[in-house]
Short mmCIF file of C-alpha atoms in Angstrom, two decimals:
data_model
loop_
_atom_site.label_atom_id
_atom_site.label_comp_id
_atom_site.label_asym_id
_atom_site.label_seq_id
_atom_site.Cartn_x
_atom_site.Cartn_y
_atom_site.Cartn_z
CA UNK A 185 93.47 103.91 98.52
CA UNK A 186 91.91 100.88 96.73
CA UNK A 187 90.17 100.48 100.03
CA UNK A 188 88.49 103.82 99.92
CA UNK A 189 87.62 103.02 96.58
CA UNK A 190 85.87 99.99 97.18
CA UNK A 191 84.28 101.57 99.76
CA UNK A 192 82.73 104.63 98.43
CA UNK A 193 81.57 102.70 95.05
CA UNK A 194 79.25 99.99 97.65
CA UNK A 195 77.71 102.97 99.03
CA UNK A 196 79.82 103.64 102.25
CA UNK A 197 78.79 107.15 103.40
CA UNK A 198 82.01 107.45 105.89
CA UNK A 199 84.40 106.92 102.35
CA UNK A 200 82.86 109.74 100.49
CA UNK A 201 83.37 111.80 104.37
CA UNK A 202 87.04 110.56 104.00
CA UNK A 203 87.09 111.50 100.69
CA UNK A 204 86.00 115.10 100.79
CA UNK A 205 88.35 115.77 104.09
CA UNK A 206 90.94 114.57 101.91
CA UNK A 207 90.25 116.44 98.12
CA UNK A 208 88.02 119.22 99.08
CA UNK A 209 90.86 121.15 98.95
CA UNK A 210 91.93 120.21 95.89
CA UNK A 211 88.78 120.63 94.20
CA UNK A 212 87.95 123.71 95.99
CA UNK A 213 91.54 125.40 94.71
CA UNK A 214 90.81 124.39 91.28
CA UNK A 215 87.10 125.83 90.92
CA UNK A 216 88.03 129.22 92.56
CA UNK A 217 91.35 129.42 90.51
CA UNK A 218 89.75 128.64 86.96
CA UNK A 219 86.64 130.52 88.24
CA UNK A 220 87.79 133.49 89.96
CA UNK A 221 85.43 133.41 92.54
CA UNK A 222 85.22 131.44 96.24
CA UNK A 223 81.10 131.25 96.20
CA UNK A 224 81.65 129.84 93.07
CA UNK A 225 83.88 127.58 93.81
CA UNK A 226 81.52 126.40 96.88
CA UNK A 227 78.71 125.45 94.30
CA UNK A 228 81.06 123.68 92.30
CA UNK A 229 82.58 121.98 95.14
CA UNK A 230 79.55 120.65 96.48
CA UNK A 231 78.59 119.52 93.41
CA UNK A 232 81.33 117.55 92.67
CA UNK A 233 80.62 115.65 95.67
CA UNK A 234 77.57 115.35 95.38
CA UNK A 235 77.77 114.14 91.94
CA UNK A 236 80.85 111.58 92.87
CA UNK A 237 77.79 110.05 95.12
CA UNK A 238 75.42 109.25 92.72
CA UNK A 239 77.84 108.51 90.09
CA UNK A 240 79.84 106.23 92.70
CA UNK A 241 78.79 102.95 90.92
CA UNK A 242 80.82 103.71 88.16
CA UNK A 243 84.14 104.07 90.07
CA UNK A 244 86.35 101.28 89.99
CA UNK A 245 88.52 100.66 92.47
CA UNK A 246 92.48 100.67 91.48
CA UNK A 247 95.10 102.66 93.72
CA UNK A 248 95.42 105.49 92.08
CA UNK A 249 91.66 105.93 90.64
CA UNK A 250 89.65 108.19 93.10
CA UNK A 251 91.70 111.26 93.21
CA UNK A 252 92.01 111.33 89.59
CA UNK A 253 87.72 110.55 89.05
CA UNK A 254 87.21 113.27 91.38
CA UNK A 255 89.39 115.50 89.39
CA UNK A 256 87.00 114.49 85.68
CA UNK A 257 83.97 115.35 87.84
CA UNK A 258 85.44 118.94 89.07
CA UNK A 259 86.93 119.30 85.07
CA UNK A 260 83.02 119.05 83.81
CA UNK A 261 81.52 121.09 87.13
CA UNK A 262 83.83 124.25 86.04
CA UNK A 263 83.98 124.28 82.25
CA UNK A 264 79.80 123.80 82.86
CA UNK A 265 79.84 126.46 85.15
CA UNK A 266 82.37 128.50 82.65
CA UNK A 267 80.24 127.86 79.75
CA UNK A 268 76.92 129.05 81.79
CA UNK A 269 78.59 132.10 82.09
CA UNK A 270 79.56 132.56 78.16
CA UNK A 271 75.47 131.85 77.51
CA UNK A 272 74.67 134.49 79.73
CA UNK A 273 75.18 136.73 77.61
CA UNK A 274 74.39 135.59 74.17
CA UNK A 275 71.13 136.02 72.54
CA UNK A 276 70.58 132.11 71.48
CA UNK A 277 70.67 130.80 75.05
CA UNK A 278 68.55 127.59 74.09
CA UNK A 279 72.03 127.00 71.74
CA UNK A 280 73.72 123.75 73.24
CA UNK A 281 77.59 125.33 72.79
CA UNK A 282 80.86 123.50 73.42
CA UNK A 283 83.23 124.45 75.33
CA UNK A 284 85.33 127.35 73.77
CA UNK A 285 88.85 126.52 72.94
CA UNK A 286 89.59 129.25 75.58
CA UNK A 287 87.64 127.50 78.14
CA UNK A 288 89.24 124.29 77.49
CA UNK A 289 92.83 125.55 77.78
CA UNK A 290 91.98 127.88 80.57
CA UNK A 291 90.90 124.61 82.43
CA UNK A 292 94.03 122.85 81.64
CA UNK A 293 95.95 125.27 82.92
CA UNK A 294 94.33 125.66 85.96
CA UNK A 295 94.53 121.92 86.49
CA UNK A 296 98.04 121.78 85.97
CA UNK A 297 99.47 124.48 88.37
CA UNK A 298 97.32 123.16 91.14
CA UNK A 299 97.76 119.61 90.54
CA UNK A 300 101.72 120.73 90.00
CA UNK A 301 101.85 122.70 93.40
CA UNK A 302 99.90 119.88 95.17
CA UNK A 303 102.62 117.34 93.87
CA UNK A 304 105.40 119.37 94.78
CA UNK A 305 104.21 119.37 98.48
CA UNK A 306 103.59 115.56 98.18
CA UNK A 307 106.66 114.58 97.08
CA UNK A 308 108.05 116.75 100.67
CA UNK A 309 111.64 117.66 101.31
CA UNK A 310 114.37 117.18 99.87
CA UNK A 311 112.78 115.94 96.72
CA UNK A 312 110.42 118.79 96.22
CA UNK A 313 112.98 120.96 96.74
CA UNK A 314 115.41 119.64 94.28
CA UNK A 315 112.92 119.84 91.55
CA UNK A 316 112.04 123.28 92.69
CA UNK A 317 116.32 123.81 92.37
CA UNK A 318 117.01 122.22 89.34
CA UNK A 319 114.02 123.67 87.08
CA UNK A 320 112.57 126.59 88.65
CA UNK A 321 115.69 127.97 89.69
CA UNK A 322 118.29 126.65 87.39
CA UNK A 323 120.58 125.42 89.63
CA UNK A 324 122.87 122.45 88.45
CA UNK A 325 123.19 119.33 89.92
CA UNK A 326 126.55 120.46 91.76
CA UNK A 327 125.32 124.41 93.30
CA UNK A 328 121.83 122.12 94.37
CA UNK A 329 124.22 119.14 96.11
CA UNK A 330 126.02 121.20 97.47
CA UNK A 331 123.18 123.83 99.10
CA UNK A 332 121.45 120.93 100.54
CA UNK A 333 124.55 119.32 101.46
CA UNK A 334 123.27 115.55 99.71
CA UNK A 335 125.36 113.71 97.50
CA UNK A 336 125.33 114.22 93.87
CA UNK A 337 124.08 110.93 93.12
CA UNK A 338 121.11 111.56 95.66
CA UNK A 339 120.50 114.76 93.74
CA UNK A 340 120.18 112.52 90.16
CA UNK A 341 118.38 110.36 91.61
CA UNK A 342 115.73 112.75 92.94
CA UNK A 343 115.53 114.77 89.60
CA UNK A 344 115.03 111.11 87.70
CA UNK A 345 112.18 110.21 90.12
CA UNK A 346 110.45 113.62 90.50
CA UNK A 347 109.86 114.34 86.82
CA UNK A 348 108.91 110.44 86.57
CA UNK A 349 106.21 111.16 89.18
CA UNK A 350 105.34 114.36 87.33
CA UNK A 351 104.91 112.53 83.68
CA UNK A 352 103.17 109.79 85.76
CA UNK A 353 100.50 113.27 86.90
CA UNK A 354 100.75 114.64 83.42
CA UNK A 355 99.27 111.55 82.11
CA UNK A 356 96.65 111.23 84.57
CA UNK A 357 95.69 114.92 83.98
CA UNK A 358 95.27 114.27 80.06
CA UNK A 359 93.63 111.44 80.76
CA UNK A 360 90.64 112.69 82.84
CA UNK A 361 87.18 112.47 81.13
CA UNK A 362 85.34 115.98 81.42
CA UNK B 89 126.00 124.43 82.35
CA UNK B 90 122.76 123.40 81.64
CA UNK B 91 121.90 119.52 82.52
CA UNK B 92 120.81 117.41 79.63
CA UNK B 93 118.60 114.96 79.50
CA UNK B 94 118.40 112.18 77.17
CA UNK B 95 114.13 111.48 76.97
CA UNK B 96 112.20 113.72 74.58
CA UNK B 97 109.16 113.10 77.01
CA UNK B 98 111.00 114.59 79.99
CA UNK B 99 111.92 117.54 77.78
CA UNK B 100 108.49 118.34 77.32
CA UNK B 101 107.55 117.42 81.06
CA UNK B 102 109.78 119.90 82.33
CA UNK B 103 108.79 122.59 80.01
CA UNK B 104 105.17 121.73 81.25
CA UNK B 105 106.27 121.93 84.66
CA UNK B 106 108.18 125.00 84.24
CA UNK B 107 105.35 126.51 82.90
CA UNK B 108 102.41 125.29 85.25
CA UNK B 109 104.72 126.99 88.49
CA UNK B 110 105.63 130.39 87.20
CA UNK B 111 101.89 131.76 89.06
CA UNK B 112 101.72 130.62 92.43
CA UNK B 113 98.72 129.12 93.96
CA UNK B 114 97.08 129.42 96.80
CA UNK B 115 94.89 127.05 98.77
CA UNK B 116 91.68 127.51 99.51
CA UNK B 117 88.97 125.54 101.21
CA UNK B 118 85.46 125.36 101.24
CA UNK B 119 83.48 127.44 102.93
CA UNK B 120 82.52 125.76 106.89
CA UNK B 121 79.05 123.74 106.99
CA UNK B 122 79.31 122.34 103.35
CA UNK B 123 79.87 118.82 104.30
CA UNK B 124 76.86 119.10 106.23
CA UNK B 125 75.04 120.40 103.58
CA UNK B 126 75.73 117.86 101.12
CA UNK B 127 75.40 115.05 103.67
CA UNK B 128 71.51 116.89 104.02
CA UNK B 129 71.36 117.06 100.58
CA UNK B 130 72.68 113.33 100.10
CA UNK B 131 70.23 112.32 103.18
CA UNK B 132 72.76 110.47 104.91
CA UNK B 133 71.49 108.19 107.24
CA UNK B 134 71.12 108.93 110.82
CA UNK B 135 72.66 107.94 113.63
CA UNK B 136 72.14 104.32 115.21
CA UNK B 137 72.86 103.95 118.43
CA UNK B 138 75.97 101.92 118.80
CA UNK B 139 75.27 98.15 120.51
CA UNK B 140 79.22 97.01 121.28
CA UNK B 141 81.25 98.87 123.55
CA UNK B 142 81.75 102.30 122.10
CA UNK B 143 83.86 105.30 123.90
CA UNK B 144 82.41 106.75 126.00
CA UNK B 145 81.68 110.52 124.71
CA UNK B 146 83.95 113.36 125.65
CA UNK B 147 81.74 116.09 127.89
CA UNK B 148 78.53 116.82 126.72
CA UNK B 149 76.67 115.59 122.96
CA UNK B 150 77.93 117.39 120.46
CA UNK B 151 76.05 120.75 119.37
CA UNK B 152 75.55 118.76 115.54
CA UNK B 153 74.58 114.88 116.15
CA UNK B 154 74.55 114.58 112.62
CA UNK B 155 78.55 114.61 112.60
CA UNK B 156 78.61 112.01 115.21
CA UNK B 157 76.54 109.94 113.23
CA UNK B 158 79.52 109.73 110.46
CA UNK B 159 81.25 107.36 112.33
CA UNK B 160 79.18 105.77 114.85
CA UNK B 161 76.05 104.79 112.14
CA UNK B 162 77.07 104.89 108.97
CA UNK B 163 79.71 102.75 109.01
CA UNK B 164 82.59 103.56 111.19
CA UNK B 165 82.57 101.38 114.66
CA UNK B 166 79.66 99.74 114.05
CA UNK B 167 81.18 97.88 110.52
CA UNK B 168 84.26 97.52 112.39
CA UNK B 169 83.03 95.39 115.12
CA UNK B 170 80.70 93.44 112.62
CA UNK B 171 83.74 92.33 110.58
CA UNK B 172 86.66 92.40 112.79
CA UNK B 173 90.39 93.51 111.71
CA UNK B 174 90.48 90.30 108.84
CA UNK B 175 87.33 90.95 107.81
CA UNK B 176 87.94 94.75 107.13
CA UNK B 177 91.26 93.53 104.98
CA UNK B 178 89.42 91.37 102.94
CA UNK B 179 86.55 93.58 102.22
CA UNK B 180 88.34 95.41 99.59
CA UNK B 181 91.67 96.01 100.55
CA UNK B 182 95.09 94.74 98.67
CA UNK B 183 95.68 92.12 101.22
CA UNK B 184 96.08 89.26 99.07
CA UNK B 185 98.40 90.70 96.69
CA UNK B 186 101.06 92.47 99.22
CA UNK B 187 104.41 91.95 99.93
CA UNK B 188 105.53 91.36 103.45
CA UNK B 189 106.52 94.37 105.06
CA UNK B 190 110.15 95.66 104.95
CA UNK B 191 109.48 98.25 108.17
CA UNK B 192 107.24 98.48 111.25
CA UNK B 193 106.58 100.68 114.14
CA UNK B 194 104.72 99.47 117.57
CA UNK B 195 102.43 102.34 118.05
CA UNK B 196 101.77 103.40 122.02
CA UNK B 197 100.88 106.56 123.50
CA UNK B 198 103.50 109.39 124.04
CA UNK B 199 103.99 109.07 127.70
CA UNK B 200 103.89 105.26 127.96
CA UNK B 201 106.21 103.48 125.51
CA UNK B 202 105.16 100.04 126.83
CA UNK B 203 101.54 100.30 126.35
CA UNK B 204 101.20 98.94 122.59
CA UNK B 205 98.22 99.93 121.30
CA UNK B 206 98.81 98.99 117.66
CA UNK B 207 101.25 98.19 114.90
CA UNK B 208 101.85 99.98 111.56
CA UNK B 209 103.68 98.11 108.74
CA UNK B 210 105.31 99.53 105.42
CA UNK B 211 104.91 96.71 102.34
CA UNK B 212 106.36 97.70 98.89
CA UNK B 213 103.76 98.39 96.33
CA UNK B 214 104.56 98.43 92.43
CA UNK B 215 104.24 102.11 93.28
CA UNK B 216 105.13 103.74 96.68
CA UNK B 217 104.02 101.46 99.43
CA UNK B 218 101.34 100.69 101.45
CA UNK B 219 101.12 101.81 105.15
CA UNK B 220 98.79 99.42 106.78
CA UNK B 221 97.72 99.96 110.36
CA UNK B 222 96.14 98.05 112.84
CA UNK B 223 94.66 98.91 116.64
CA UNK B 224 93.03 95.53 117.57
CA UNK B 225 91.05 97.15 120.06
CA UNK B 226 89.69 100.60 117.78
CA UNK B 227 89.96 103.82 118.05
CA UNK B 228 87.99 106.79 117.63
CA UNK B 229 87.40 110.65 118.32
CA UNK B 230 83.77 111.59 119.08
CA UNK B 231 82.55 114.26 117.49
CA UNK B 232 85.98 114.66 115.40
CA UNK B 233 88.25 112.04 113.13
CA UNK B 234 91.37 110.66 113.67
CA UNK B 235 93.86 111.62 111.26
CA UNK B 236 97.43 109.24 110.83
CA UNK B 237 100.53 111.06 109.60
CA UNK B 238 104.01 110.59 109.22
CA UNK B 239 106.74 113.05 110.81
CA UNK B 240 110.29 113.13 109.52
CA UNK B 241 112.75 111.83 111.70
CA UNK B 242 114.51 115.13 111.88
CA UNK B 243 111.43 116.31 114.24
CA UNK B 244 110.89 119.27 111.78
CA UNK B 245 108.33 118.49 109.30
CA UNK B 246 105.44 116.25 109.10
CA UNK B 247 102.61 115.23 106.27
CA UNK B 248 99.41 114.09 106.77
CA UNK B 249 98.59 110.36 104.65
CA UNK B 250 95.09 109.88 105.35
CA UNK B 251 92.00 109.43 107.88
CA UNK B 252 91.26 106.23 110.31
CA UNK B 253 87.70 105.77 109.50
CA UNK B 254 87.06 102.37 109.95
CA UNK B 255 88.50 102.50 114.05
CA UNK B 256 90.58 99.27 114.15
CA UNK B 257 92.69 99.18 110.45
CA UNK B 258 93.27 101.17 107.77
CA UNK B 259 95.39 101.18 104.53
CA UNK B 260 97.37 104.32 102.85
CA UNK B 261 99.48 104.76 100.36
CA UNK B 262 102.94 105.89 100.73
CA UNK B 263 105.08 107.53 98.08
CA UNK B 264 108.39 106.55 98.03
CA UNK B 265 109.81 109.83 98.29
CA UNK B 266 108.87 110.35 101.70
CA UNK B 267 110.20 107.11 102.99
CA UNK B 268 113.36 108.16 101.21
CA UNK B 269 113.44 111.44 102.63
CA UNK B 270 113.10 110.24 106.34
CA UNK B 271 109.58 110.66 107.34
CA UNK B 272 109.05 107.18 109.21
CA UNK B 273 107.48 108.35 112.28
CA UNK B 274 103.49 106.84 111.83
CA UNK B 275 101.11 109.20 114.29
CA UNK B 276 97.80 109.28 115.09
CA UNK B 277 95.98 112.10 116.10
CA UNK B 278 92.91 113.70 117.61
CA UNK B 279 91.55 116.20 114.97
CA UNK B 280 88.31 118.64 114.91
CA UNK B 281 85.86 119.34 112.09
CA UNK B 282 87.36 123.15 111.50
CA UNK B 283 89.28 123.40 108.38
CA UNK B 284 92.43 123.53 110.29
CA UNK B 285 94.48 121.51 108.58
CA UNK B 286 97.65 121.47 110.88
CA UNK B 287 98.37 119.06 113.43
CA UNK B 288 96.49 119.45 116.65
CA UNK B 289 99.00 118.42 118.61
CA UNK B 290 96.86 116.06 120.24
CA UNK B 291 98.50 112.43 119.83
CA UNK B 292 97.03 109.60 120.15
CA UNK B 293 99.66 106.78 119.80
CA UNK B 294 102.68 106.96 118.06
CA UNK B 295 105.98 104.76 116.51
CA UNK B 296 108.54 104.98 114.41
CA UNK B 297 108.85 102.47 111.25
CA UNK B 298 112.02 100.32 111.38
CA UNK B 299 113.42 97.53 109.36
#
């Protein structure tokens, strides 16, 4: 990852490639979920990418830094493209307005049940599942050791390590500059 | 009876989490052709015509050259034979700070388990690991990418970690959950530009990570 990094910031047309096979997903589930629209979410998509490009300079490279830059550019691409919208039809269109409060939260919820779903499937079986178990099906520890036939302590330990990895995401999210 | 646990934080990560799954989400993708519109719009270079050794192409050119040119000019085979396996590590990857690795799988194609075509090692990160592979002598798929993944040793699932750009090495990081959970089967695979994100079932070389 710190490899791709480097890459991409000295101008390595192959990284941002590697890059958009990797997140174009990502950002492409993001802009059509917060904008309701898959032609929209193109033009944001290809945006984004073509903004991480001539923005790349001001990447720096640390493991877990590229996902979570692509993720600020998408942020600003929709609530733009959200706020566009919200001029539309007002009569003061040369007004420079913020983002609504609605936009904003709208956003961050979008953000988190994609980034949530996309962790989920990272994290793969059985820890995915247990998390799935414990908190979005309120299974105890026992019912969910003894469904997926692990031991108890495995189940603990999974729980402990899954919501770690989701504070870990929850952090980044905050964290990205839109 | 409801666990408890003891963190405030984790309280209010697994309200958050509670309340960022109750709407599923589905996946979309882009629409086909947009890579090759932003690499038009980005006026990615052209191809150059390889000088070292390069594979020879698979039937006829490929309808879109401009794909080809991905890895063969701007940086995939060409770099790699300019710097060599070292010189790829030290050109930006974590190679001075790593641990040595605690797993490793001799990659070789399916059918002949004695022809080793590379070596993939697992080294403990602060986070997750690092999955770094090498194949000394490079490989590529014109026309398409090579994608690695790792398959769970039960033979059931499988997750994709990444793309082989460079041809001869390549670094990706490894959660630990997955490691934990069994999938320590490193594969590398023949894949086409068509938003298929599956498997194509087309190996390349394969090996299974062991201590």
């Amino acid at each position: 990852m710190a490899a791709l990094a480097t890459r991409l910031a000295s101008g390595d047309e192959t990284a941002l490639h590697e890059a958009f096979t990797r997140w174009s997903r990502l950002v492409h589930t993001i802009a059509r979920s917060a904008l309701g629209s898959s032609a929209d979410a193109d033009d944001v998509t290809q945006q984004v990418f073509i903004a991480a490009w001539k923005s790349r300079t001001t990447l720096r490279p640390s493991d877990e830094a590229l996902p979570a830059w692509l993720l600020g550019i998408a942020k600003f691409k929709i609530t733009d493209a959200l706020r566009a919208r919200t001029r539309t039809f007002r009569a003061e269109e040369s007004a420079k307005l913020d983002a609504s409060p609605e936009i904003i939260t709208h956003v961050n919820d979008v953000l988190d049940r994609v980034v949530v779903r996309d962790a989920l499937e990272s994290l793969g079986d059985p820890r995915g599942q247990v998390l799935r178990m414990v908190f979005l099906e309120d299974k105890t520890h026992d019912v969910v050791s003894r469904e997926l036939g692990i031991p108890l302590g495995t189940v603990k330990s999974h729980v402990r390590r899954g919501l770690e990895k989701l504070r870990n995401i929850f952090e980044e999210v905050d964290s990205l500059h839109a | 009876m409801p666990e408890i646990y003891d963190n405030q934080s984790m309280d209010d990560v697994i309200e958050r989490f509670r309340r960022s799954s109750s709407t599923p989400v589905e996946w979309s993708a882009p629409s086909p052709g947009m890579w090759d519109r932003i690499t038009k719009e980005l006026a990615f270079s052209p191809p150059a015509a390889p000088e070292t050794s390069a594979p020879a192409p698979q039937g006829s050119a490929p309808a879109n050259p401009g794909r080809r040119a991905l890895f063969f000019g701007a940086g995939g085979l060409v770099v790699g034979a300019a710097l060599g396996v070292a010189g790829f590590r030290f050109a930006g990857s974590v190679a001075d700070v790593r641990d040595a690795a605690v797993k490793r799988a001799v990659l070789t194609p399916l059918d002949k388990a004695d022809e080793k075509l590379g070596i993939a090692e697992l080294r403990p990160e602060k986070v997750g690991y690092t999955l770094v592979v090498d194949v000394p002598k490079g490989v590529t798929h014109t026309g398409g990418y090579v994608q690695v993944w790792l398959i769970n040793v039960d033979g059931k699932r499988m997750i994709s970690v990444g793309i082989f750009t460079a041809g001869t090495a390549g670094d990706f990081f490894i959660d630990d959950a997955l490691i934990d959970a069994g999938y320590l089967i490193v594969d590398l695979s023949n894949e086409e530009f068509d938003d298929e994100p599956r498997h194509s079932g087309d190996t390349i070389m394969r090996g299974e990570l062991r201590a």
